[in-house]
Short mmCIF file of C-alpha atoms and ligand atoms in Angstrom, two decimals:
data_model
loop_
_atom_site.label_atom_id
_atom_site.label_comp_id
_atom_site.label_asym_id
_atom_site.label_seq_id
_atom_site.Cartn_x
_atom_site.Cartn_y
_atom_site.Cartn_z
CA UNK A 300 -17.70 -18.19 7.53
CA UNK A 301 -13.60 -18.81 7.92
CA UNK A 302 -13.19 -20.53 11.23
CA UNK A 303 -9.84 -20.01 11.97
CA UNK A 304 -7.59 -17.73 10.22
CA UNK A 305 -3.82 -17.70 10.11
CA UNK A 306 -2.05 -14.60 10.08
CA UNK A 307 0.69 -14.58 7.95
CA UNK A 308 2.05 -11.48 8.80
CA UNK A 309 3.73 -9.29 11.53
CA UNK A 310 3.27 -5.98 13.27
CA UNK A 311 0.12 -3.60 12.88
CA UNK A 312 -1.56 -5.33 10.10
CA UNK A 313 -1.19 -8.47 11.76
CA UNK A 314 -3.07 -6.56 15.23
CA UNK A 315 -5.00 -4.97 12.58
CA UNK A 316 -6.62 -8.22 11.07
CA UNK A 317 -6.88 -9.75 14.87
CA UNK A 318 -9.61 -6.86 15.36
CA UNK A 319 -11.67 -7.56 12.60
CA UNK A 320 -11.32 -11.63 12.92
CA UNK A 321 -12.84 -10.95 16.84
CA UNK A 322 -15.67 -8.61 15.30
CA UNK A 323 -16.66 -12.32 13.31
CA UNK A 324 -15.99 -14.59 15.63
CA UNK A 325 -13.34 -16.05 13.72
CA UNK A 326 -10.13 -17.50 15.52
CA UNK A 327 -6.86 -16.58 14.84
CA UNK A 328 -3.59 -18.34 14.77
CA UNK A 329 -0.58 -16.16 15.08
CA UNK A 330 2.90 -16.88 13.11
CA UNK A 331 6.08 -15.28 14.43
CA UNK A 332 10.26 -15.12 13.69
CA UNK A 333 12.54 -15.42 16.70
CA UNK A 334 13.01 -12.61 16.89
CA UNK A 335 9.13 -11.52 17.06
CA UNK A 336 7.95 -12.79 20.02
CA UNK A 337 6.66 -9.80 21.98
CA UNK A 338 4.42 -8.59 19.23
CA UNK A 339 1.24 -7.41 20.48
CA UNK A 340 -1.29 -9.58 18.43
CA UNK A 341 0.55 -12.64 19.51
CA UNK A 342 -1.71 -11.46 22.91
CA UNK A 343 -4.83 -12.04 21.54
CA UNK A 344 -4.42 -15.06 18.87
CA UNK A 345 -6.59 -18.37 20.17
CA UNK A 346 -2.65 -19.78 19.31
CA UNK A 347 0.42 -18.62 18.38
CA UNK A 348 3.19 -20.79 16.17
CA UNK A 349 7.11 -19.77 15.87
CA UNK A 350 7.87 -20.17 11.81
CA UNK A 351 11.49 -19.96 12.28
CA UNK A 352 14.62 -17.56 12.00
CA UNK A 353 14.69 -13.62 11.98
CA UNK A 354 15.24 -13.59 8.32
CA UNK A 355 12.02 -13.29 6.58
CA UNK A 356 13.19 -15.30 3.95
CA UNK A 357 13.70 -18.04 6.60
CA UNK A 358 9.80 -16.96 8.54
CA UNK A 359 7.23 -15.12 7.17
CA UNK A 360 8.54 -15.61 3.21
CA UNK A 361 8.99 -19.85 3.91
CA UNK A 362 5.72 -20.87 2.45
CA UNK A 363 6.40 -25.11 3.40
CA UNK A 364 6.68 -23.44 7.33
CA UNK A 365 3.72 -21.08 7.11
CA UNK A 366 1.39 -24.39 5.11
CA UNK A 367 2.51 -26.63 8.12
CA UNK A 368 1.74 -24.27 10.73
CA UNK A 369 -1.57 -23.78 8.89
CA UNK A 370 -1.84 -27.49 8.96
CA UNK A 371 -1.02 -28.03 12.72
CA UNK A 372 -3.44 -25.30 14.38
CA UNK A 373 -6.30 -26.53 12.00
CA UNK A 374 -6.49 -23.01 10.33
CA UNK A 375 -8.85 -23.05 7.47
CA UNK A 376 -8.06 -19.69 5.72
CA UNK A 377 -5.05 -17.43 5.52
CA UNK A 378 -4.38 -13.71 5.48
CA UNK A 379 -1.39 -12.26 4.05
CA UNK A 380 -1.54 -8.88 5.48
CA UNK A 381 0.21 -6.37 2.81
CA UNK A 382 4.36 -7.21 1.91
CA UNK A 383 5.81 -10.45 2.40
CA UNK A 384 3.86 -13.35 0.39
CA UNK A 385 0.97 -11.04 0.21
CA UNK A 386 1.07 -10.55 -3.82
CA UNK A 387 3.14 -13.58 -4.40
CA UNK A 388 0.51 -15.77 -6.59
CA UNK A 389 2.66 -19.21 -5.69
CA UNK A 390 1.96 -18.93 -2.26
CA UNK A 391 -1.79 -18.55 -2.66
CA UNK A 392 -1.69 -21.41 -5.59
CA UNK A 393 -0.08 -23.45 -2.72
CA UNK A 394 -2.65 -22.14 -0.07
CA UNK A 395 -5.51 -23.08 -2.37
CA UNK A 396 -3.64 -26.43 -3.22
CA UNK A 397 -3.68 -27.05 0.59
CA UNK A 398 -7.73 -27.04 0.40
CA UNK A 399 -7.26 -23.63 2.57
CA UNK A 400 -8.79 -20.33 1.67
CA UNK A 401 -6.44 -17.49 0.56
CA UNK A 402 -7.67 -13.82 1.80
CA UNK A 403 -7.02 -12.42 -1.40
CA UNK A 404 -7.42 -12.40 -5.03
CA UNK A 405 -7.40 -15.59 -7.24
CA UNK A 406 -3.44 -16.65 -8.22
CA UNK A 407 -4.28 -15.87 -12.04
CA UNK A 408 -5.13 -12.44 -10.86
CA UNK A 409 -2.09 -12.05 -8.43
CA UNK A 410 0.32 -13.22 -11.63
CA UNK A 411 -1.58 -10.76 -14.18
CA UNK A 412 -1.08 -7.81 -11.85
CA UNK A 413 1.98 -8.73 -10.16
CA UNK A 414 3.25 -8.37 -14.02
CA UNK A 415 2.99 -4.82 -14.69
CA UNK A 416 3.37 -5.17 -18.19
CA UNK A 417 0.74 -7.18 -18.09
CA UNK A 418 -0.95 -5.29 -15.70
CA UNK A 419 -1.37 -2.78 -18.40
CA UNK A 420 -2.30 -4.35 -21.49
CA UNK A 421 -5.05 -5.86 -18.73
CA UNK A 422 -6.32 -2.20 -18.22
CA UNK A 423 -5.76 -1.20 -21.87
CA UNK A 424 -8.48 -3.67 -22.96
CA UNK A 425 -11.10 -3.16 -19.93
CA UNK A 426 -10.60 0.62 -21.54
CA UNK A 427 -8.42 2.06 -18.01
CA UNK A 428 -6.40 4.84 -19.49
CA UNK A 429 -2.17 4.19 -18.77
CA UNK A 430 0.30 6.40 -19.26
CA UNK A 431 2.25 6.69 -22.89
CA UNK A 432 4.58 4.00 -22.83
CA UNK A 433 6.21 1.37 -24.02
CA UNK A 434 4.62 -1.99 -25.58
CA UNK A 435 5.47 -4.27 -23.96
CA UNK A 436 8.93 -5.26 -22.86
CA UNK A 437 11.56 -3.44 -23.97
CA UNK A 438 14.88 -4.77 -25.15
CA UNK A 439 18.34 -3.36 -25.78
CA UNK A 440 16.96 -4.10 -29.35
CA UNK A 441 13.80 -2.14 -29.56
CA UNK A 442 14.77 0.46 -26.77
CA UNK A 443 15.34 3.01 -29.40
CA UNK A 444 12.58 2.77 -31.22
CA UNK A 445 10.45 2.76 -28.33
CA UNK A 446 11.35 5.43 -26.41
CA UNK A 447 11.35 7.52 -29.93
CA UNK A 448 7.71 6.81 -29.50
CA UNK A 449 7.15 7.72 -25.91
CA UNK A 450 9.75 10.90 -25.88
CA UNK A 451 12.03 12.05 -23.03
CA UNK A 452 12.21 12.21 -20.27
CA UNK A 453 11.32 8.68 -19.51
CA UNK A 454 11.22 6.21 -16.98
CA UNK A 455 12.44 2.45 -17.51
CA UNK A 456 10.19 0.39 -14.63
CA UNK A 457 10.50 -3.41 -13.55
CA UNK A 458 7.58 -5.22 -14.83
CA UNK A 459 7.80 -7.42 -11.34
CA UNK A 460 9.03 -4.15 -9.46
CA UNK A 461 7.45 -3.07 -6.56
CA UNK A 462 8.73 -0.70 -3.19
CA UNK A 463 9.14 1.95 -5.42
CA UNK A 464 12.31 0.20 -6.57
CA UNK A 465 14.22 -0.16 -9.48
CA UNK A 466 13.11 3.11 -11.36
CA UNK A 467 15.66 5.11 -13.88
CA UNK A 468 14.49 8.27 -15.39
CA UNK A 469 16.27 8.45 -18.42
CA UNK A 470 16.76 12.14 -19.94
CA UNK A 471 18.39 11.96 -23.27
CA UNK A 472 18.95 9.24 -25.88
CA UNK A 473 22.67 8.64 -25.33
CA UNK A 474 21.43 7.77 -22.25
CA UNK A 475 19.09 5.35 -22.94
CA UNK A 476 20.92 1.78 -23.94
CA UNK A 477 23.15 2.05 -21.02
CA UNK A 478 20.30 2.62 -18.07
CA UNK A 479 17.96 -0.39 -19.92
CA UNK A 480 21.39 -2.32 -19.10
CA UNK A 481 21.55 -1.46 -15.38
CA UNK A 482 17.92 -1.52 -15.07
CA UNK A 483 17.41 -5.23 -16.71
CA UNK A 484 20.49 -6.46 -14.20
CA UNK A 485 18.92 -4.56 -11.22
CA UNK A 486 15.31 -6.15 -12.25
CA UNK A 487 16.83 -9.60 -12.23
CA UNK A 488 18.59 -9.06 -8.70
CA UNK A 489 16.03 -7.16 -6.89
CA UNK A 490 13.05 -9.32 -8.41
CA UNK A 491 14.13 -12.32 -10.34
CA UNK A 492 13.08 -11.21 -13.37
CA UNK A 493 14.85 -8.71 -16.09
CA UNK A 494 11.72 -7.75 -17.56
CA UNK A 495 11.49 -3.84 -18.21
CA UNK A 496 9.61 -1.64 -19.39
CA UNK A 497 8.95 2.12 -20.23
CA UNK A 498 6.70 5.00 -19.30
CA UNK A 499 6.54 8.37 -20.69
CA UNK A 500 8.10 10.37 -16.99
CA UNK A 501 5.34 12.52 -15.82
CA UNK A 502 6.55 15.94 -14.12
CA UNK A 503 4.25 16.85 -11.57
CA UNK A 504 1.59 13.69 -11.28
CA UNK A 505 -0.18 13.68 -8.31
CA UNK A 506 -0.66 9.95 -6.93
CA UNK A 507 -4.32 9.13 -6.64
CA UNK A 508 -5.64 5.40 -6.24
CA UNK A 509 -8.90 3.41 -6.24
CA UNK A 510 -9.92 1.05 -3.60
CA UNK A 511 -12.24 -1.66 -5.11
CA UNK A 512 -13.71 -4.86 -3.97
CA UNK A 513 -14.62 -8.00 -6.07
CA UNK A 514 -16.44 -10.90 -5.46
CA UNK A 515 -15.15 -13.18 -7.73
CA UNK A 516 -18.10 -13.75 -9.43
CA UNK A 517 -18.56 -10.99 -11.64
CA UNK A 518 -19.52 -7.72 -8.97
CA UNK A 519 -17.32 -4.93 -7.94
CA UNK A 520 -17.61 -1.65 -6.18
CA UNK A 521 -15.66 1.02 -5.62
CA UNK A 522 -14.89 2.78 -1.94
CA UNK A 523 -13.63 6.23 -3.62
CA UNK A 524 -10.36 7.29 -3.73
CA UNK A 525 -7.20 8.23 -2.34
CA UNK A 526 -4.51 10.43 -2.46
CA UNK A 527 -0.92 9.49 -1.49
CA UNK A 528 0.88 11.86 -3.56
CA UNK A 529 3.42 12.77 -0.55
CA UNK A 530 6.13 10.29 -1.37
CA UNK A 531 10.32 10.06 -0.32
CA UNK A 532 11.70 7.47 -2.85
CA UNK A 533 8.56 6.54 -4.52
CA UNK A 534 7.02 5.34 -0.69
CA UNK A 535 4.37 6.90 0.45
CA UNK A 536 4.57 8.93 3.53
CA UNK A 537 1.06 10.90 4.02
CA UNK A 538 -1.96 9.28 2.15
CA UNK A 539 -5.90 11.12 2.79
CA UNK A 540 -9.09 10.29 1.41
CA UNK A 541 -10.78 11.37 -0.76
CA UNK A 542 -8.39 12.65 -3.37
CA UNK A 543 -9.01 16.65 -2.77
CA UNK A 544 -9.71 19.03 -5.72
CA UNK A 545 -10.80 16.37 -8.74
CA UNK A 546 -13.38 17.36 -10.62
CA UNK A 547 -16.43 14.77 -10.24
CA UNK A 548 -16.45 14.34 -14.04
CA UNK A 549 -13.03 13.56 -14.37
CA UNK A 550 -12.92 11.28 -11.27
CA UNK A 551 -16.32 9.41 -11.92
CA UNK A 552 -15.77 7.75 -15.10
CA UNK A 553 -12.18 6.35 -13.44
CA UNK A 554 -14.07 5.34 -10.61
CA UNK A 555 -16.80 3.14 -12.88
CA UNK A 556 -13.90 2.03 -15.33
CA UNK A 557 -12.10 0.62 -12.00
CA UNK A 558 -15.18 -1.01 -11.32
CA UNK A 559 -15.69 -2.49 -14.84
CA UNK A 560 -12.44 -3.83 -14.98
CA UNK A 561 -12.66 -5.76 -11.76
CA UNK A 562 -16.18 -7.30 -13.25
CA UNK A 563 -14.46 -7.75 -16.37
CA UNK A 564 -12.02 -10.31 -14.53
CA UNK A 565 -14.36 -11.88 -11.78
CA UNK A 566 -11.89 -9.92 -9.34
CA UNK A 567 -12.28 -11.32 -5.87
CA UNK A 568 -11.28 -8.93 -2.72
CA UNK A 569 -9.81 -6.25 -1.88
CA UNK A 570 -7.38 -4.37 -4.77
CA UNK A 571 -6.49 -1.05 -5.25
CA UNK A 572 -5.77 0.88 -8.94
CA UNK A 573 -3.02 2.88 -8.74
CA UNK A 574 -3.22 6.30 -10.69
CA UNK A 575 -1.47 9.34 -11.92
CA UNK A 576 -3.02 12.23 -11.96
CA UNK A 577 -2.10 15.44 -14.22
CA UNK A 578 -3.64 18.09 -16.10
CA UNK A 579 -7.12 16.41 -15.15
CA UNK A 580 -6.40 13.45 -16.67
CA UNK A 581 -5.68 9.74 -14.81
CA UNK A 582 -3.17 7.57 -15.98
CA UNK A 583 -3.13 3.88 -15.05
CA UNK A 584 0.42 3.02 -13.23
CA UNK A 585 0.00 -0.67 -11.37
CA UNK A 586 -2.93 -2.76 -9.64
CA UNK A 587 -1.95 -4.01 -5.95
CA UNK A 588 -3.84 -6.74 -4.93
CA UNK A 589 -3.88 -7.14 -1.33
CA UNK A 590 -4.87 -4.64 1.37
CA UNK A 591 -2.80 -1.74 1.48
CA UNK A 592 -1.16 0.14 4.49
CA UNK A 593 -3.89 3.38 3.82
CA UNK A 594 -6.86 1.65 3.89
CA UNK A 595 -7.93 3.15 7.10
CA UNK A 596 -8.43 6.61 5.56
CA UNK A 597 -11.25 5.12 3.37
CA UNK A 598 -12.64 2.98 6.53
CA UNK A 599 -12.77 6.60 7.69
CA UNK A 600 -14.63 8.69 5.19
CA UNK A 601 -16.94 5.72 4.25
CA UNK A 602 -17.60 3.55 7.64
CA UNK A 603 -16.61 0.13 5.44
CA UNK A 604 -14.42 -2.08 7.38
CA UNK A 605 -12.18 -3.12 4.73
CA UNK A 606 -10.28 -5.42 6.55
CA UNK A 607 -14.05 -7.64 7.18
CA UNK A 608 -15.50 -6.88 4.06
CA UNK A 609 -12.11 -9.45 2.98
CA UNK A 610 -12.90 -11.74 5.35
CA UNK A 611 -16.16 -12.00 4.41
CA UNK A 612 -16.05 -11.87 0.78
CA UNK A 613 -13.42 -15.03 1.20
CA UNK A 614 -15.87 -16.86 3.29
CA UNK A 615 -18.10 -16.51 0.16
CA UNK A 616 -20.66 -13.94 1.39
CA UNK A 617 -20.21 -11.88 -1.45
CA UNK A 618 -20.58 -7.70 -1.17
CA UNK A 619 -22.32 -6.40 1.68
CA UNK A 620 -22.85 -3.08 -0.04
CA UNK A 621 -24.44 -1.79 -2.85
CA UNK A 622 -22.29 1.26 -4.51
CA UNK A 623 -25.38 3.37 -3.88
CA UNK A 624 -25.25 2.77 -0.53
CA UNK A 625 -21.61 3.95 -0.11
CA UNK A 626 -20.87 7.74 0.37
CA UNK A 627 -18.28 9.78 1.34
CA UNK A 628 -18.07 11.25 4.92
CA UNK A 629 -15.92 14.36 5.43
CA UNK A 630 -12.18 14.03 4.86
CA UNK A 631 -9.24 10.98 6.50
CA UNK A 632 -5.63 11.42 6.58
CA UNK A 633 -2.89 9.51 7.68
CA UNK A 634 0.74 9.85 8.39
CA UNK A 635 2.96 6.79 8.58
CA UNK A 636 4.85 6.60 11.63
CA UNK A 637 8.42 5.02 10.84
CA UNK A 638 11.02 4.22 13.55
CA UNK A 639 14.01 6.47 11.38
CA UNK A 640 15.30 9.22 12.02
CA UNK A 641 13.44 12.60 11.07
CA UNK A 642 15.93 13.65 8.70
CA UNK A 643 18.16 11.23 7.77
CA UNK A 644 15.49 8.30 7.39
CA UNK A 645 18.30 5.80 9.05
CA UNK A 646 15.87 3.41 10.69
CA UNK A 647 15.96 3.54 14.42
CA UNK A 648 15.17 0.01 15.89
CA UNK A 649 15.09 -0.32 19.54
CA UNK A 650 13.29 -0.68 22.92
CA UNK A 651 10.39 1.98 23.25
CA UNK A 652 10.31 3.09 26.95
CA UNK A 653 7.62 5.91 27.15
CA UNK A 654 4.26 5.61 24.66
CA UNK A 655 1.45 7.64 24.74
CA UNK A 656 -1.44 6.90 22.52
CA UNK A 657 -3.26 9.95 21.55
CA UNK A 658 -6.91 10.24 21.38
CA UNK A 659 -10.01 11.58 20.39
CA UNK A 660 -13.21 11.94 18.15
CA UNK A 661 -12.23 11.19 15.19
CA UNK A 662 -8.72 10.21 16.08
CA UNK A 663 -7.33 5.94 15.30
CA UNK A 664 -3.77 5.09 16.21
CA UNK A 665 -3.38 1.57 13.98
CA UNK A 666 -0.21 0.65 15.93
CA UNK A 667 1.60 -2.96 17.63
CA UNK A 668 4.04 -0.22 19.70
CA UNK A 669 3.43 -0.77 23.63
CA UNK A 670 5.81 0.81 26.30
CA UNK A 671 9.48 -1.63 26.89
CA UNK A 672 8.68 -3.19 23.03
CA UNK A 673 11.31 -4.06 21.46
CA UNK A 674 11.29 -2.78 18.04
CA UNK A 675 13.53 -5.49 15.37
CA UNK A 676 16.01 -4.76 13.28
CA UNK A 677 15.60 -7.26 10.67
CA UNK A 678 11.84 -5.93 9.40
CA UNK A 679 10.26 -2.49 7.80
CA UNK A 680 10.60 0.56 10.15
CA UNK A 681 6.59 1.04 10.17
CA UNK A 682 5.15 0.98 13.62
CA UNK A 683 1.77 2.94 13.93
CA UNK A 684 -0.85 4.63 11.24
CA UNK A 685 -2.35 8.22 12.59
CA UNK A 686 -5.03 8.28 11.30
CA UNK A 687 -7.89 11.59 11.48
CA UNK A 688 -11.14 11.93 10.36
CA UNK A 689 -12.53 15.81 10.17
CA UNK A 690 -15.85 16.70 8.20
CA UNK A 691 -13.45 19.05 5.89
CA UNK A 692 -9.66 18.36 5.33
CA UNK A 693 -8.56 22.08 7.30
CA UNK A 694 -10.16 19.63 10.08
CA UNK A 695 -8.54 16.46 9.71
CA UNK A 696 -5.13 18.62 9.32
CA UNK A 697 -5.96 20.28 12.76
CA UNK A 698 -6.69 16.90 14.68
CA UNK A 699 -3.63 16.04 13.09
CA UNK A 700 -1.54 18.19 14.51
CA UNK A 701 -2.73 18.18 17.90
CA UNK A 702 -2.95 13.84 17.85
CA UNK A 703 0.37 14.21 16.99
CA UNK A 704 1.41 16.66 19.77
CA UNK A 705 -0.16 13.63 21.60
CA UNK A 706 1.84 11.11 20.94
CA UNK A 707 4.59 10.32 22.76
CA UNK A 708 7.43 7.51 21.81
CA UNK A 709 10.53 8.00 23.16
CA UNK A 710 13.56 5.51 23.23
CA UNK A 711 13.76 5.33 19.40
CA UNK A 712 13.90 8.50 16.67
CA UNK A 713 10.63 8.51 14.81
CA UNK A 714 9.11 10.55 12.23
CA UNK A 715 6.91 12.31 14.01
CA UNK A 716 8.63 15.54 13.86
CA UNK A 717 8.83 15.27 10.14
CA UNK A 718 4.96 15.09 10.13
CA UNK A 719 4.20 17.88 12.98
CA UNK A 720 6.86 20.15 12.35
CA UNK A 721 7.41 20.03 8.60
CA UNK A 722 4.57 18.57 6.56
CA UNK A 723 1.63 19.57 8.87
CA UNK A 724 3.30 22.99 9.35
CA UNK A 725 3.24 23.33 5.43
CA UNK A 726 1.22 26.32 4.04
CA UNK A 727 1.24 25.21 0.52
CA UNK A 728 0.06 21.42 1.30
CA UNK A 729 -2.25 22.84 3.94
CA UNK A 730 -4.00 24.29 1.75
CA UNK A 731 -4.39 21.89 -1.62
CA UNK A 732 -2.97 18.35 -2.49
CA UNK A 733 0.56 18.36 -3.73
CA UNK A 734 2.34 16.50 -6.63
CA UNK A 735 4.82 13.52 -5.89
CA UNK A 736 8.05 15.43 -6.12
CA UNK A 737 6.44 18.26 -3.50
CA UNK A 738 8.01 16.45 -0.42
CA UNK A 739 11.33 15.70 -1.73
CA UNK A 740 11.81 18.58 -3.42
CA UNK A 741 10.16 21.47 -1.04
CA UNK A 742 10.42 19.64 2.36
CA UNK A 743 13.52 17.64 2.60
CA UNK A 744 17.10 19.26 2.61
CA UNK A 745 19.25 16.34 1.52
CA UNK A 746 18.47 15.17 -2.16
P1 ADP B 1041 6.04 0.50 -7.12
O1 ADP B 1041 5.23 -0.72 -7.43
O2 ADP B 1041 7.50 0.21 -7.04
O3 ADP B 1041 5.51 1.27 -5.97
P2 ADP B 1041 4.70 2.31 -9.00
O4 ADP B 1041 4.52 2.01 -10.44
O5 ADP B 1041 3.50 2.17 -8.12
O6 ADP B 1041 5.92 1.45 -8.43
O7 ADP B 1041 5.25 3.78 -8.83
C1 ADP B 1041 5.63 4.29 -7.57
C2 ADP B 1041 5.74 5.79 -7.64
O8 ADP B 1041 6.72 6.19 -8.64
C3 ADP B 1041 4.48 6.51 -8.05
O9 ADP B 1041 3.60 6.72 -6.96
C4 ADP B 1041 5.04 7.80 -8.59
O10 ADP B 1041 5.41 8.64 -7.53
C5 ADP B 1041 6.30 7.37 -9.31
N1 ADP B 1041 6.05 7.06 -10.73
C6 ADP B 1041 5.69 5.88 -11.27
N2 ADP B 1041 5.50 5.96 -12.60
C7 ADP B 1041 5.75 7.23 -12.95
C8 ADP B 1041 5.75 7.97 -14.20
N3 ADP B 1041 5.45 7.41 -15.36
N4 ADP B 1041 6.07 9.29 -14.16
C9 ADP B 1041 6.41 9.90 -12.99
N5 ADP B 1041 6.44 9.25 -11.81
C10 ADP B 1041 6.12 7.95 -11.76
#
């Protein structure tokens, strides 16, 4: 087993991996920025190393700083939490290089997925449906021709995009050479890479996505599915598990080809398949291969500890289920808790001065927020996961509401209200899963 794990990561996740690290007896060494250090987990590392400036490109992106502090506490492993250098296959070349162990896939398999073009030509071949698009990229040359093939409207995608950036649905031809322009320049800005590509643009997808786990040695298994279909901007806002309302013969064979293309590759850890979902039929969008922010709705419905099952799979323990083993229990849902404001989405950093945790069968608050913190300015406005279980969904909606009656945070705007008063309140949603443009276009006012 990993003796001591560095965290290379911040806020709940970082709290979040502490808790499963003390459930193995493994010690933790905690990395923080200047301007981080009165974050919770930093309160229950064995020891705690400042990695430099607020910037993250200057802390929790400087791989040299994170290696050394790896290096000085003795750490032999590394988590990367989700963002930062979590799907950045460098870092865990570099890790491995170091003779540490990365928490996470192998590099080749961070660089095929982190491609999405490549990504897809992966799935293609393990036989993973994808939506109609493009092959591979697409120039101001063959844009034409290509999207000929696909149709309108379409969408032109980064293939190292990622944060639901960098996405231009194009409507009409005339259209078309002018938006592969600005998406190419935005590409090579935003990522560092012009690569684009293009998808046939769905119109009412839902968002549904497989959570898998590899060993790297050939054996996968699925833990079901979920949906995250509520999205502002292409970010997810509410995620619950299991996807509700997909037929078991549609969803099964999805579920096995997810598993078949992680044996296919020797996948090790945790990875999720990203799907849409329309007309009962699944179409393969992107692989992410670290552990995402909603994995606690599957912990939920299935009792798996996602978070240890990575720890132990890097310690080279292999599975500790068999897929027959694993069934669904009733129904998860979480809402992300952002420090913004409820209808503007402005984040709101600041000090929290009242916090009330709320409580409950059923109930899990993944949170770093204590009473006089000091949210940051300089990192994602993300501070807490509600999470319910209920044995149906009409249950997990109504433990919802009243956890989130619960909670108090005052000092900052959250959105809370957005959740309780909007989303929760929603009669439509309420009663069956919603398509991606639902939130935007039913629940928001401003465009
Ligand atoms: P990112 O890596 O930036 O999150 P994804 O490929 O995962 O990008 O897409 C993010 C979201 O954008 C999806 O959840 C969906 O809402 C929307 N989206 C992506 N591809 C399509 C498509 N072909 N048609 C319609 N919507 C799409």
């Amino acid at each position: 087993m990993i003796k001591k794990l560095l965290i290379a990561n911040r806020g709940e996740i970082a709290l979040r991996i502490v808790r499963a690290c003390k459930q193995l007896g493994i010690q933790t060494v905690g990395i923080y920025s200047t301007a981080d250090d009165n974050l919770m987990h930093l309160r229950f590392v064995d020891e705690s190393i400042c990695i430099g400036k607020p910037n993250a490109s200057q802390s929790y992106l400087n791989i040299d700083t994170i290696l050394t502090a790896a290096e000085i506490s003795g750490a032999d492993a590394i988590h990367p939490g989700y963002g930062f250098l979590s799907e950045n296959a460098e870092f865990a070349e570099r890790v491995e290089e170091a003779g540490l162990t990365f928490v996470g896939p192998a590099p080749e398999h961070i660089r095929l997925m982190g491609n999405k073009i490549s990504a897809i030509n992966a799935m293609k071949k393990a036989g993973v449906p994808t939506v109609p698009g493009s092959v591979g990229s697409v120039t101001l040359a063959n844009a034409e021709e290509q999207a000929k093939a696909i149709g309108f409207p379409l969408l032109i995608k980064a293939a190292a995009g990622g944060g639901g950036r960098g996405m231009r649905v194009v409507e009409r031809l005339e259209q078309l050479l002018s938006q592969v322009q600005a998406a190419k320049q935005e590409a090579e800005l935003w990522f560092g890479d012009d690569s684009v590509y293009m998808e046939r643009f769905l119109k009412n997808p839902r968002h549904v996505e497989v959570q898998v786990l590899g060993d790297g040695e050939g054996n996968a298994i699925h833990l079901f599915d979920r949906d995250c279909s509520l999205q502002r901007r292409h970010q997810k806002v509410l995620e619950e598990a299991p996807a509700p309302e997909i037929p078991e013969d549609i969803k099964e064979p999805i579920l096995q080809a997810c598993v078949r293309a992680c044996e296919q590759i020797n996948y090790r850890g945790a990875g999720t398949f990203e799907f849409l979902y329309e007309d009962e039929q699944f179409f393969f969008i992107e692989m992410n291969t670290r552990v995402q922010v909603e994995h606690p709705v599957t912990e939920m419905i299935t009792g798996i500890d996602v978070v240890v099952e990575q720890l132990k799979i890097a310690s080279g323990y292999g599975l500790s289920y068999r897929q027959n083993e694993i069934e669904i229990r009733g129904h998860a849902i979480e809402c992300r808790i952002n420090a913004e404001d409820p209808v503007t989405f402005m984040p709101s950093p600041g000090t929290v001065t009242h916090f009330f945790m709320p409580n409950g069968s059923g109930v899990r608050f993944d949170s770093h927020l204590y009473p006089n913190y000091a949210i940051p300015t300089f990192y994602d406005s993300l501070i807490g996961k509600l999470i319910c279980h209920g044995q149906t969904r009409e249950q997990a909606i109504a433990k919802l509401r009243h956890a989130l009656d619960e909670l108090i945070i005052t000092g900052i705007k959250t959105n809370v209200p957005l959740h309780r008063d909007v989303i929760l309140q929603d009669k439509a949603f309420c009663k069956q899963a919603q398509n991606i443009h639902y939130l935007e276009k039913n629940l928001l006012s401003q465009p």
